[in-house]
CSV table of C-alpha atoms and ligand atoms in Angstrom, one decimal:
chain,number,residue,atom,x,y,z
A,946,MET,CA,4.3,-17.4,-14.5
A,947,LYS,CA,3.8,-14.4,-16.8
A,948,LEU,CA,2.3,-11.9,-14.7
A,949,LEU,CA,1.2,-8.1,-15.3
A,950,VAL,CA,1.7,-6.2,-12.1
A,951,CYS,CA,-0.2,-2.8,-12.4
A,952,GLY,CA,1.3,-0.2,-9.9
A,953,GLY,CA,4.4,-2.2,-9.7
A,954,ALA,CA,6.6,0.8,-9.4
A,955,GLY,CA,5.1,1.8,-6.2
A,956,PHE,CA,6.0,0.5,-2.7
A,957,ILE,CA,4.0,-2.6,-2.3
A,958,GLY,CA,3.8,-3.4,-5.9
A,959,SER,CA,7.5,-3.1,-6.5
A,960,THR,CA,8.2,-5.5,-3.4
A,961,PHE,CA,5.5,-8.1,-4.9
A,962,ALA,CA,7.4,-7.8,-8.4
A,963,ARG,CA,10.7,-8.4,-6.8
A,964,ALA,CA,9.8,-11.4,-4.8
A,965,ARG,CA,8.0,-13.0,-7.9
A,966,VAL,CA,11.1,-12.3,-10.1
A,967,ARG,CA,13.7,-13.5,-7.5
A,968,GLU,CA,11.9,-16.3,-5.5
A,969,HIS,CA,9.6,-17.5,-8.3
A,970,GLY,CA,11.3,-17.1,-11.5
A,971,ASP,CA,8.1,-15.2,-12.7
A,972,GLU,CA,8.3,-13.0,-16.0
A,973,VAL,CA,6.9,-9.7,-14.9
A,974,ALA,CA,5.6,-7.1,-16.9
A,975,VAL,CA,5.0,-3.6,-14.8
A,976,LEU,CA,2.4,-0.9,-16.0
A,977,ASP,CA,2.6,2.1,-13.8
A,978,LYS,CA,1.3,5.6,-14.3
A,979,LEU,CA,4.1,7.2,-12.4
A,980,THR,CA,2.2,9.3,-10.2
A,981,TYR,CA,4.2,11.3,-7.5
A,982,ALA,CA,4.3,7.9,-5.5
A,983,GLY,CA,5.4,5.6,-8.5
A,984,ARG,CA,9.2,5.5,-9.2
A,985,GLU,CA,11.5,3.6,-11.5
A,986,GLU,CA,14.1,3.8,-8.9
A,987,ASN,CA,11.7,1.2,-7.1
A,988,ILE,CA,12.2,-1.4,-9.7
A,989,GLN,CA,15.7,-0.5,-11.2
A,990,ASP,CA,17.3,-3.6,-9.7
A,991,LEU,CA,14.9,-5.8,-11.9
A,992,ALA,CA,15.3,-4.0,-15.4
A,993,ASP,CA,17.8,-6.8,-16.4
A,994,ALA,CA,15.9,-9.7,-15.0
A,995,PRO,CA,14.6,-12.3,-17.6
A,996,GLY,CA,11.2,-11.5,-19.2
A,997,PHE,CA,11.1,-8.2,-17.0
A,998,SER,CA,9.6,-5.0,-18.6
A,999,PHE,CA,8.1,-1.7,-17.4
A,1000,VAL,CA,5.8,0.5,-19.3
A,1001,ARG,CA,4.7,3.7,-18.2
A,1002,GLY,CA,0.8,4.0,-18.7
A,1003,ALA,CA,-2.6,4.2,-16.7
A,1004,ILE,CA,-4.7,1.3,-16.0
A,1005,GLU,CA,-7.8,3.4,-17.2
A,1006,ASP,CA,-5.9,3.4,-20.5
A,1007,ALA,CA,-7.4,0.5,-22.4
A,1008,ALA,CA,-5.0,0.6,-25.4
A,1009,ALA,CA,-1.8,0.8,-22.9
A,1010,VAL,CA,-3.5,-2.2,-21.2
A,1011,ALA,CA,-4.1,-4.3,-24.3
A,1012,GLY,CA,-0.5,-3.0,-25.5
A,1013,VAL,CA,1.3,-4.4,-22.5
A,1014,LEU,CA,-0.7,-7.8,-22.6
A,1015,ASP,CA,-0.1,-8.1,-26.0
A,1016,ALA,CA,3.6,-7.7,-25.5
A,1017,SER,CA,4.1,-9.6,-22.5
A,1018,GLY,CA,1.8,-12.5,-22.9
A,1019,ALA,CA,0.7,-12.3,-19.4
A,1020,GLU,CA,-1.3,-15.1,-17.9
A,1021,ALA,CA,-2.4,-12.9,-14.8
A,1022,ILE,CA,-3.1,-9.5,-13.9
A,1023,VAL,CA,-2.4,-8.2,-10.2
A,1024,ASN,CA,-3.6,-4.7,-9.7
A,1025,PHE,CA,-1.7,-2.9,-6.9
A,1026,ALA,CA,-2.4,0.7,-9.0
A,1027,ALA,CA,-4.1,3.1,-6.8
A,1028,GLU,CA,-3.9,6.5,-5.0
A,1029,THR,CA,-3.2,5.5,-1.8
A,1030,HIS,CA,-3.2,8.3,0.9
A,1031,VAL,CA,-6.0,9.2,2.8
A,1032,ASP,CA,-5.2,12.7,3.6
A,1033,ARG,CA,-4.8,13.5,-0.1
A,1034,SER,CA,-8.3,11.6,-0.8
A,1035,ILE,CA,-9.8,14.0,1.7
A,1036,ALA,CA,-8.0,17.0,0.1
A,1037,GLU,CA,-8.8,16.2,-3.8
A,1038,PRO,CA,-10.8,12.9,-4.4
A,1039,ASP,CA,-11.0,13.0,-8.1
A,1040,ALA,CA,-8.0,10.8,-8.8
A,1041,PHE,CA,-9.2,8.3,-6.4
A,1042,VAL,CA,-12.5,7.9,-8.2
A,1043,ALA,CA,-10.9,7.8,-11.6
A,1044,THR,CA,-8.2,5.2,-10.8
A,1045,HIS,CA,-10.3,2.9,-8.6
A,1046,ALA,CA,-13.4,3.1,-10.5
A,1047,PHE,CA,-12.5,3.3,-14.1
A,1048,GLY,CA,-9.2,2.1,-14.0
A,1049,THR,CA,-10.4,-1.3,-12.4
A,1050,TYR,CA,-13.2,-1.6,-14.8
A,1051,VAL,CA,-10.6,-1.3,-17.6
A,1052,LEU,CA,-8.5,-3.8,-16.3
A,1053,LEU,CA,-11.6,-6.3,-15.6
A,1054,GLU,CA,-12.7,-5.9,-19.3
A,1055,ALA,CA,-9.3,-7.0,-20.4
A,1056,ALA,CA,-9.1,-10.0,-18.1
A,1057,ARG,CA,-12.6,-10.7,-19.1
A,1058,GLU,CA,-11.9,-10.6,-22.7
A,1059,ARG,CA,-8.8,-12.7,-22.7
A,1060,GLU,CA,-9.8,-15.1,-19.8
A,1061,LEU,CA,-7.3,-13.9,-17.3
A,1062,ARG,CA,-6.9,-14.7,-13.6
A,1063,TYR,CA,-7.0,-11.2,-11.6
A,1064,VAL,CA,-5.9,-10.2,-8.6
A,1065,GLN,CA,-7.3,-7.2,-6.7
A,1066,VAL,CA,-5.2,-5.7,-3.9
A,1067,SER,CA,-7.2,-4.0,-1.5
A,1068,THR,CA,-7.4,-2.9,2.1
A,1069,ASP,CA,-8.8,-3.3,5.4
A,1070,GLU,CA,-10.1,0.3,5.5
A,1071,VAL,CA,-13.0,-1.1,3.3
A,1072,TYR,CA,-14.5,-2.4,6.6
A,1073,GLY,CA,-14.3,1.0,8.4
A,1074,SER,CA,-13.2,1.2,12.0
A,1075,ILE,CA,-13.4,-1.4,14.8
A,1076,GLU,CA,-13.0,-0.6,18.4
A,1077,VAL,CA,-12.8,-4.1,19.8
A,1078,GLY,CA,-12.6,-7.4,18.0
A,1079,THR,CA,-11.5,-8.0,14.3
A,1080,PHE,CA,-12.9,-7.9,11.0
A,1081,THR,CA,-13.4,-11.2,8.9
A,1082,GLU,CA,-13.9,-11.3,5.2
A,1083,ASP,CA,-17.6,-11.4,5.9
A,1084,SER,CA,-17.6,-8.1,8.0
A,1085,PRO,CA,-19.9,-5.6,6.1
A,1086,LEU,CA,-18.3,-2.8,4.2
A,1087,ARG,CA,-18.2,0.4,5.7
A,1088,PRO,CA,-15.7,2.6,4.5
A,1089,SER,CA,-14.9,6.2,6.0
A,1090,SER,CA,-13.0,8.2,3.5
A,1091,PRO,CA,-12.9,8.9,-0.3
A,1092,TYR,CA,-9.8,6.5,-0.2
A,1093,SER,CA,-11.6,3.6,1.3
A,1094,ALA,CA,-14.8,4.4,-0.4
A,1095,THR,CA,-13.4,4.3,-3.7
A,1096,LYS,CA,-11.3,1.1,-2.9
A,1097,ALA,CA,-14.4,-0.5,-1.9
A,1098,GLY,CA,-16.6,0.4,-4.9
A,1099,ALA,CA,-13.5,-1.3,-6.9
A,1100,ASP,CA,-13.7,-4.6,-4.9
A,1101,LEU,CA,-17.6,-4.5,-5.3
A,1102,LEU,CA,-16.8,-4.1,-9.2
A,1103,VAL,CA,-14.3,-6.9,-9.1
A,1104,GLN,CA,-16.7,-9.4,-7.3
A,1105,SER,CA,-19.7,-8.4,-10.0
A,1106,TYR,CA,-17.1,-9.5,-12.9
A,1107,PHE,CA,-16.9,-13.0,-11.1
A,1108,HIS,CA,-20.7,-13.3,-10.3
A,1109,THR,CA,-21.7,-12.0,-13.9
A,1110,TYR,CA,-19.0,-13.0,-16.3
A,1111,GLY,CA,-17.1,-15.9,-14.4
A,1112,VAL,CA,-13.7,-13.9,-14.5
A,1113,PRO,CA,-11.8,-15.8,-12.1
A,1114,ALA,CA,-11.0,-12.9,-9.7
A,1115,VAL,CA,-9.7,-12.6,-6.2
A,1116,ILE,CA,-9.4,-9.9,-3.6
A,1117,CYS,CA,-6.6,-9.6,-1.1
A,1118,ARG,CA,-7.0,-7.0,1.7
A,1119,GLY,CA,-4.2,-6.1,3.6
A,1120,SER,CA,-3.4,-4.3,6.9
A,1121,ASN,CA,-1.2,-1.2,7.3
A,1122,ASN,CA,2.1,-1.8,5.6
A,1123,TYR,CA,5.6,-0.6,6.3
A,1124,GLY,CA,8.9,-1.2,5.1
A,1125,PRO,CA,11.6,-0.1,2.5
A,1126,TYR,CA,10.4,2.3,-0.6
A,1127,GLN,CA,7.5,3.5,1.1
A,1128,TYR,CA,6.8,7.2,0.0
A,1129,PRO,CA,7.4,9.4,3.1
A,1130,GLU,CA,3.7,10.8,3.3
A,1131,LYS,CA,2.9,7.8,5.1
A,1132,LEU,CA,3.1,7.4,9.1
A,1133,ILE,CA,6.3,5.5,9.6
A,1134,PRO,CA,8.6,6.8,6.7
A,1135,LEU,CA,7.4,10.4,7.6
A,1136,MET,CA,8.0,10.1,11.1
A,1137,VAL,CA,11.6,8.4,10.6
A,1138,LEU,CA,12.8,11.1,8.1
A,1139,ASN,CA,11.3,14.0,10.1
A,1140,ALA,CA,13.1,12.4,13.0
A,1141,LEU,CA,16.3,12.0,11.3
A,1142,HIS,CA,16.3,15.8,10.1
A,1143,GLY,CA,15.4,17.5,13.4
A,1144,ASP,CA,11.6,18.4,11.9
A,1145,ALA,CA,8.4,18.2,14.1
A,1146,LEU,CA,6.6,14.7,14.2
A,1147,PRO,CA,2.9,15.7,13.8
A,1148,VAL,CA,0.6,13.3,15.5
A,1149,TYR,CA,-2.8,13.5,14.5
A,1150,GLY,CA,-5.4,14.0,17.6
A,1151,ASP,CA,-4.3,12.1,20.7
A,1152,GLY,CA,-2.3,9.5,18.7
A,1153,MET,CA,-4.3,6.4,20.3
A,1154,GLN,CA,-5.5,5.2,16.8
A,1155,VAL,CA,-4.6,1.8,16.3
A,1156,ARG,CA,-2.9,0.2,13.3
A,1157,ASN,CA,-2.6,-3.5,12.6
A,1158,TRP,CA,1.1,-3.4,11.0
A,1159,ILE,CA,2.3,-5.8,8.3
A,1160,HIS,CA,5.7,-5.8,6.8
A,1161,SER,CA,5.7,-5.2,2.8
A,1162,SER,CA,7.4,-8.8,2.4
A,1163,ASP,CA,4.6,-10.4,4.1
A,1164,PHE,CA,1.7,-8.8,2.5
A,1165,ALA,CA,3.5,-9.4,-1.0
A,1166,ALA,CA,3.8,-13.2,0.1
A,1167,ALA,CA,0.3,-13.3,1.2
A,1168,ILE,CA,-0.8,-11.8,-2.5
A,1169,GLY,CA,1.3,-14.3,-4.2
A,1170,ARG,CA,-0.3,-17.1,-2.2
A,1171,VAL,CA,-3.8,-16.0,-3.2
A,1172,LEU,CA,-2.5,-15.4,-6.8
A,1173,VAL,CA,-1.5,-19.2,-7.0
A,1174,ASP,CA,-4.0,-20.8,-4.5
A,1175,GLY,CA,-7.0,-18.6,-4.0
A,1176,VAL,CA,-10.5,-19.6,-5.1
A,1177,ALA,CA,-12.0,-17.7,-7.7
A,1178,GLY,CA,-14.5,-15.3,-6.1
A,1179,GLU,CA,-13.1,-15.2,-2.8
A,1180,VAL,CA,-11.8,-12.5,-0.6
A,1181,TYR,CA,-8.6,-13.0,1.7
A,1182,ASN,CA,-7.6,-10.7,4.5
A,1183,ALA,CA,-3.9,-10.6,5.1
A,1184,GLY,CA,-3.4,-8.9,8.5
A,1185,GLY,CA,0.0,-8.2,10.2
A,1186,PRO,CA,0.9,-9.9,13.6
A,1187,ASP,CA,1.1,-6.7,15.6
A,1188,GLU,CA,-1.2,-3.9,16.5
A,1189,GLN,CA,0.1,-0.6,17.7
A,1190,ALA,CA,-1.0,2.8,18.8
A,1191,ASN,CA,0.4,5.5,16.7
A,1192,ILE,CA,2.2,7.3,19.7
A,1193,ASP,CA,3.9,4.1,20.5
A,1194,VAL,CA,5.1,3.8,17.2
A,1195,ILE,CA,6.4,7.1,16.9
A,1196,ARG,CA,7.9,6.8,20.3
A,1197,ARG,CA,9.8,4.1,19.2
A,1198,ILE,CA,11.0,5.8,16.0
A,1199,VAL,CA,12.3,8.5,18.2
A,1200,GLU,CA,14.3,5.8,20.2
A,1201,LEU,CA,15.8,4.0,17.0
A,1202,THR,CA,17.0,7.4,15.3
A,1203,GLY,CA,18.2,9.2,18.5
A,1204,ALA,CA,15.8,12.0,18.1
A,1205,ASP,CA,14.3,14.0,20.8
A,1206,SER,CA,11.2,13.4,22.1
A,1207,SER,CA,10.2,17.1,22.1
A,1208,GLN,CA,10.1,16.7,18.4
A,1209,ILE,CA,6.7,15.3,18.9
A,1210,GLU,CA,3.6,17.6,18.4
A,1211,HIS,CA,-0.1,16.9,18.7
A,1212,VAL,CA,-1.7,18.5,15.4
A,1213,THR,CA,-5.2,18.9,14.4
A,1214,ASP,CA,-7.0,15.3,13.9
A,1215,ARG,CA,-7.6,14.0,10.4
A,1216,PRO,CA,-11.2,14.5,9.7
A,1217,GLY,CA,-13.4,11.1,10.0
A,1218,HIS,CA,-10.2,9.5,11.4
A,1219,ASP,CA,-10.8,5.6,11.7
A,1220,ARG,CA,-9.8,4.7,15.4
A,1221,ARG,CA,-8.7,1.2,15.0
A,1222,TYR,CA,-8.1,-1.5,12.3
A,1223,SER,CA,-7.8,-5.1,12.8
A,1224,LEU,CA,-7.8,-8.1,10.5
A,1225,SER,CA,-8.5,-11.9,11.0
A,1226,SER,CA,-6.6,-13.9,8.4
A,1227,GLU,CA,-7.8,-17.3,8.6
A,1228,ARG,CA,-8.7,-17.9,5.1
A,1229,VAL,CA,-5.1,-17.2,3.6
A,1230,ARG,CA,-3.6,-18.9,6.5
A,1231,ALA,CA,-5.4,-22.0,5.5
A,1232,LEU,CA,-3.6,-21.6,2.2
A,1233,GLY,CA,-0.5,-21.9,4.0
A,1234,TRP,CA,0.7,-18.2,4.5
A,1235,GLN,CA,1.6,-16.6,7.7
A,1236,PRO,CA,3.3,-13.3,8.6
A,1237,VAL,CA,6.7,-13.6,9.5
A,1238,VAL,CA,8.2,-10.3,10.4
A,1239,ARG,CA,7.4,-9.3,14.0
A,1240,PHE,CA,6.9,-5.5,14.3
A,1241,GLU,CA,9.7,-4.8,16.8
A,1242,GLU,CA,12.4,-6.6,14.1
A,1243,GLY,CA,10.5,-5.0,11.2
A,1244,ILE,CA,10.6,-1.0,12.6
A,1245,GLU,CA,14.2,-1.8,13.3
A,1246,GLN,CA,15.3,-2.9,9.8
A,1247,THR,CA,13.0,0.0,8.3
A,1248,VAL,CA,14.4,2.7,10.3
A,1249,ALA,CA,18.0,1.2,9.2
A,1250,TRP,CA,17.0,1.0,5.5
A,1251,TYR,CA,15.9,4.6,5.5
A,1252,ARG,CA,19.0,5.7,7.4
A,1253,ASP,CA,21.3,4.1,4.8
A,1254,ASN,CA,19.2,5.0,1.7
A,1255,SER,CA,19.5,8.6,1.3
A,1256,TRP,CA,19.9,8.2,-2.3
A,1257,TRP,CA,16.2,7.0,-2.4
A,1258,TRP,CA,14.6,9.7,-0.3
A,1259,GLU,CA,16.5,12.7,-0.8
A,1260,PRO,CA,15.0,13.5,-4.3
A,1261,ILE,CA,11.5,13.2,-2.9
A,1262,ARG,CA,12.4,15.2,0.1
A,1263,SER,CA,13.5,18.2,-2.1
A,1264,GLY,CA,10.9,18.0,-4.6
A,1265,GLU,CA,7.0,18.0,-5.0
A,1266,TYR,CA,6.7,16.5,-1.5
A,1267,ARG,CA,7.8,19.6,0.3
A,1268,ALA,CA,5.2,21.6,-1.3
A,1269,TYR,CA,2.5,18.8,-0.4
A,1270,TYR,CA,3.8,18.8,3.3
A,1271,GLU,CA,3.3,22.6,3.5
A,1272,ARG,CA,-0.2,22.0,2.2
A,1273,GLN,CA,-1.0,19.3,4.5
A,1274,TYR,CA,0.7,20.5,7.7
A,1275,GLY,CA,0.8,24.2,7.3
A,1276,ARG,CA,4.6,24.4,8.0
A,1277,SER,CA,7.8,23.7,5.8
A,1278,LEU,CA,10.2,20.6,6.0
A,1279,ARG,CA,13.8,21.8,7.2
B,402,NAD,P1,1.9,3.5,-3.7
B,402,NAD,O1,1.0,4.7,-3.4
B,402,NAD,O2,3.2,3.4,-3.0
B,402,NAD,O3,1.8,3.2,-5.0
B,402,NAD,C1,0.8,3.1,-6.0
B,402,NAD,C2,1.5,2.7,-7.4
B,402,NAD,O4,0.3,2.8,-8.4
B,402,NAD,C3,2.4,3.8,-7.8
B,402,NAD,O5,3.5,3.4,-8.5
B,402,NAD,C4,1.5,4.8,-8.9
B,402,NAD,O6,2.4,5.4,-9.8
B,402,NAD,C5,0.6,3.6,-9.3
B,402,NAD,N1,-0.8,4.3,-9.9
B,402,NAD,C6,-1.3,5.0,-9.3
B,402,NAD,N2,-2.6,5.6,-10.2
B,402,NAD,C7,-2.4,4.7,-11.4
B,402,NAD,C8,-2.9,4.5,-12.4
B,402,NAD,N3,-4.2,5.1,-13.0
B,402,NAD,N4,-2.4,3.7,-13.5
B,402,NAD,C9,-1.4,3.1,-13.2
B,402,NAD,N5,-0.4,3.2,-12.2
B,402,NAD,C10,-1.0,4.0,-11.1
B,402,NAD,O7,0.9,2.3,-2.9
B,402,NAD,P2,1.3,1.1,-2.1
B,402,NAD,O8,1.2,1.5,-0.7
B,402,NAD,O9,2.2,0.5,-2.6
B,402,NAD,O10,-0.4,0.5,-2.2
B,402,NAD,C11,-0.4,-0.4,-3.2
B,402,NAD,C12,-1.8,-0.9,-3.3
B,402,NAD,O11,-2.0,-1.7,-1.9
B,402,NAD,C13,-2.9,-0.1,-3.3
B,402,NAD,O12,-4.0,-0.6,-4.1
B,402,NAD,C14,-3.3,0.0,-1.9
B,402,NAD,O13,-4.7,0.6,-1.9
B,402,NAD,C15,-3.1,-1.3,-1.5
B,402,NAD,N6,-2.8,-1.4,-0.1
B,402,NAD,C16,-2.0,-0.5,0.7
B,402,NAD,C17,-1.6,-0.9,2.1
B,402,NAD,C18,-0.6,0.1,2.8
B,402,NAD,O14,-0.5,0.3,3.9
B,402,NAD,N7,0.2,1.1,2.0
B,402,NAD,C19,-2.3,-1.5,2.9
B,402,NAD,C20,-3.2,-2.3,2.1
B,402,NAD,C21,-3.8,-2.1,1.0
B,403,DAU,O1,-4.8,0.1,6.5
B,403,DAU,C1,-4.2,0.1,5.3
B,403,DAU,C2,-3.9,1.4,4.8
B,403,DAU,O2,-3.0,1.7,5.4
B,403,DAU,C3,-3.9,1.3,3.5
B,403,DAU,O3,-5.1,1.1,2.6
B,403,DAU,C4,-3.5,2.8,2.9
B,403,DAU,O4,-3.2,2.9,1.5
B,403,DAU,C5,-2.5,3.2,3.8
B,403,DAU,O5,-1.9,4.7,3.5
B,403,DAU,C6,-2.8,3.1,5.2
B,403,DAU,O6,-3.6,4.1,5.7
B,403,DAU,P1,-3.5,5.1,7.2
B,403,DAU,O7,-4.3,6.2,6.9
B,403,DAU,O8,-3.8,4.1,7.9
B,403,DAU,O9,-1.9,5.2,7.0
B,403,DAU,P2,-1.1,6.7,7.3
B,403,DAU,O10,0.3,6.1,7.4
B,403,DAU,O11,-1.6,7.8,6.5
B,403,DAU,O12,-1.4,7.0,9.0
B,403,DAU,C7,-1.5,5.9,9.9
B,403,DAU,C8,-1.8,6.6,11.1
B,403,DAU,O13,-0.9,7.7,11.5
B,403,DAU,C9,-3.2,7.1,11.0
B,403,DAU,O14,-4.0,6.7,12.2
B,403,DAU,C10,-3.3,8.5,10.7
B,403,DAU,C11,-1.9,8.9,11.5
B,403,DAU,N1,-0.9,9.8,11.1
B,403,DAU,C12,-0.5,9.8,9.8
B,403,DAU,C13,0.6,10.8,9.5
B,403,DAU,C14,0.9,10.9,8.0
B,403,DAU,C15,-0.4,10.8,12.2
B,403,DAU,O15,-0.7,10.9,13.3
B,403,DAU,N2,0.3,11.9,11.6
B,403,DAU,C16,0.8,11.8,10.4
B,403,DAU,O16,1.6,12.7,10.0
């Protein structure tokens, strides 16, 4: 297939682009704004792949979107482009509204005009928090943060383009991803890098919040399955095989890095912090997908990847991220 992958220079988008090129022989065009989270390094290994191209541009820029669609001849749009960090959405929501609302609208208009298949990559956070049980695709949307609220808004817009204009759009909602190339503001890479550097490991509140971890290679495979076989107009959840309390994830990282447990420090909780996420994924399993990486194996591989790939994170940890860290945590990194 010829694909336009928006946000393909980010963590999951680059994992998806790599899998489509390497495992399926797709021709992939990446459109990415290269925000602080987007990095050409994430897709540098794909630069010479047949039919691969990269364009720096925003999804809210209709001319940039049209240009890359014309040049690539893409048959489908897969949209990963987003602002993705909940804490940043609490501090500065503006870009979340612009990218998720207006950007998604621009892409949907392009899909409508050109009669393209459209996949919206979304999140379990649109359902809100669940103390007991598990969310299905029919659970009500009850987002808690500006991040999840604007992602939910984008999902509703996608569904309206299916119902109103017949755009063959599908939505794939994932649970918490982890794996190589994840920007270190997120829990797992933040804790791994802080552990390796002797920095404090900041646990929000009591650390008993539960997340449903999925390896990024498994989520990328689910999105691919939905792209090819998903029924237009449907939503597909893709949840990971394991749930873990944050404090247990952090303790495991301490063990795997050889850090000292005295580095663990409880700090002020995130405002409006969702207690637990849990996704049931029967619909995408019925298409033949299942997650293959269990958390115990995936976390070991992920810690090893960060330990072995300082070329990737050193420029981040010495740049803008340091200022972000000071704003968010009120202290400096070593
Ligand atoms: P990321 O922050 O690593 O990457 C986001 C990418 O989008 C970056 O490359 C960034 O430059 C790009 N981008 C941002 N705004 C853009 C714009 N206006 N135009 C073009 N490009 C833009 O995020 P990620 O973790 O890879 O998440 C990708 C998608 O998956 C998002 O839609 C996110 O909501 C969803 N998701 C993430 C997770 C997770 O745990 N990380 C779980 C479920 C769903
Ligand atoms: O559930 C899917 C979502 O997972 C995605 O849609 C989001 O894009 C992604 O960022 C992620 O959201 P979370 O808020 O769950 O992920 P984060 O890594 O920010 O935090 C995971 C948990 O760890 C959460 O309960 C908050 C906690 N945490 C996080 C950080 C960064 C801490 O205790 N300390 C920290 O320093």
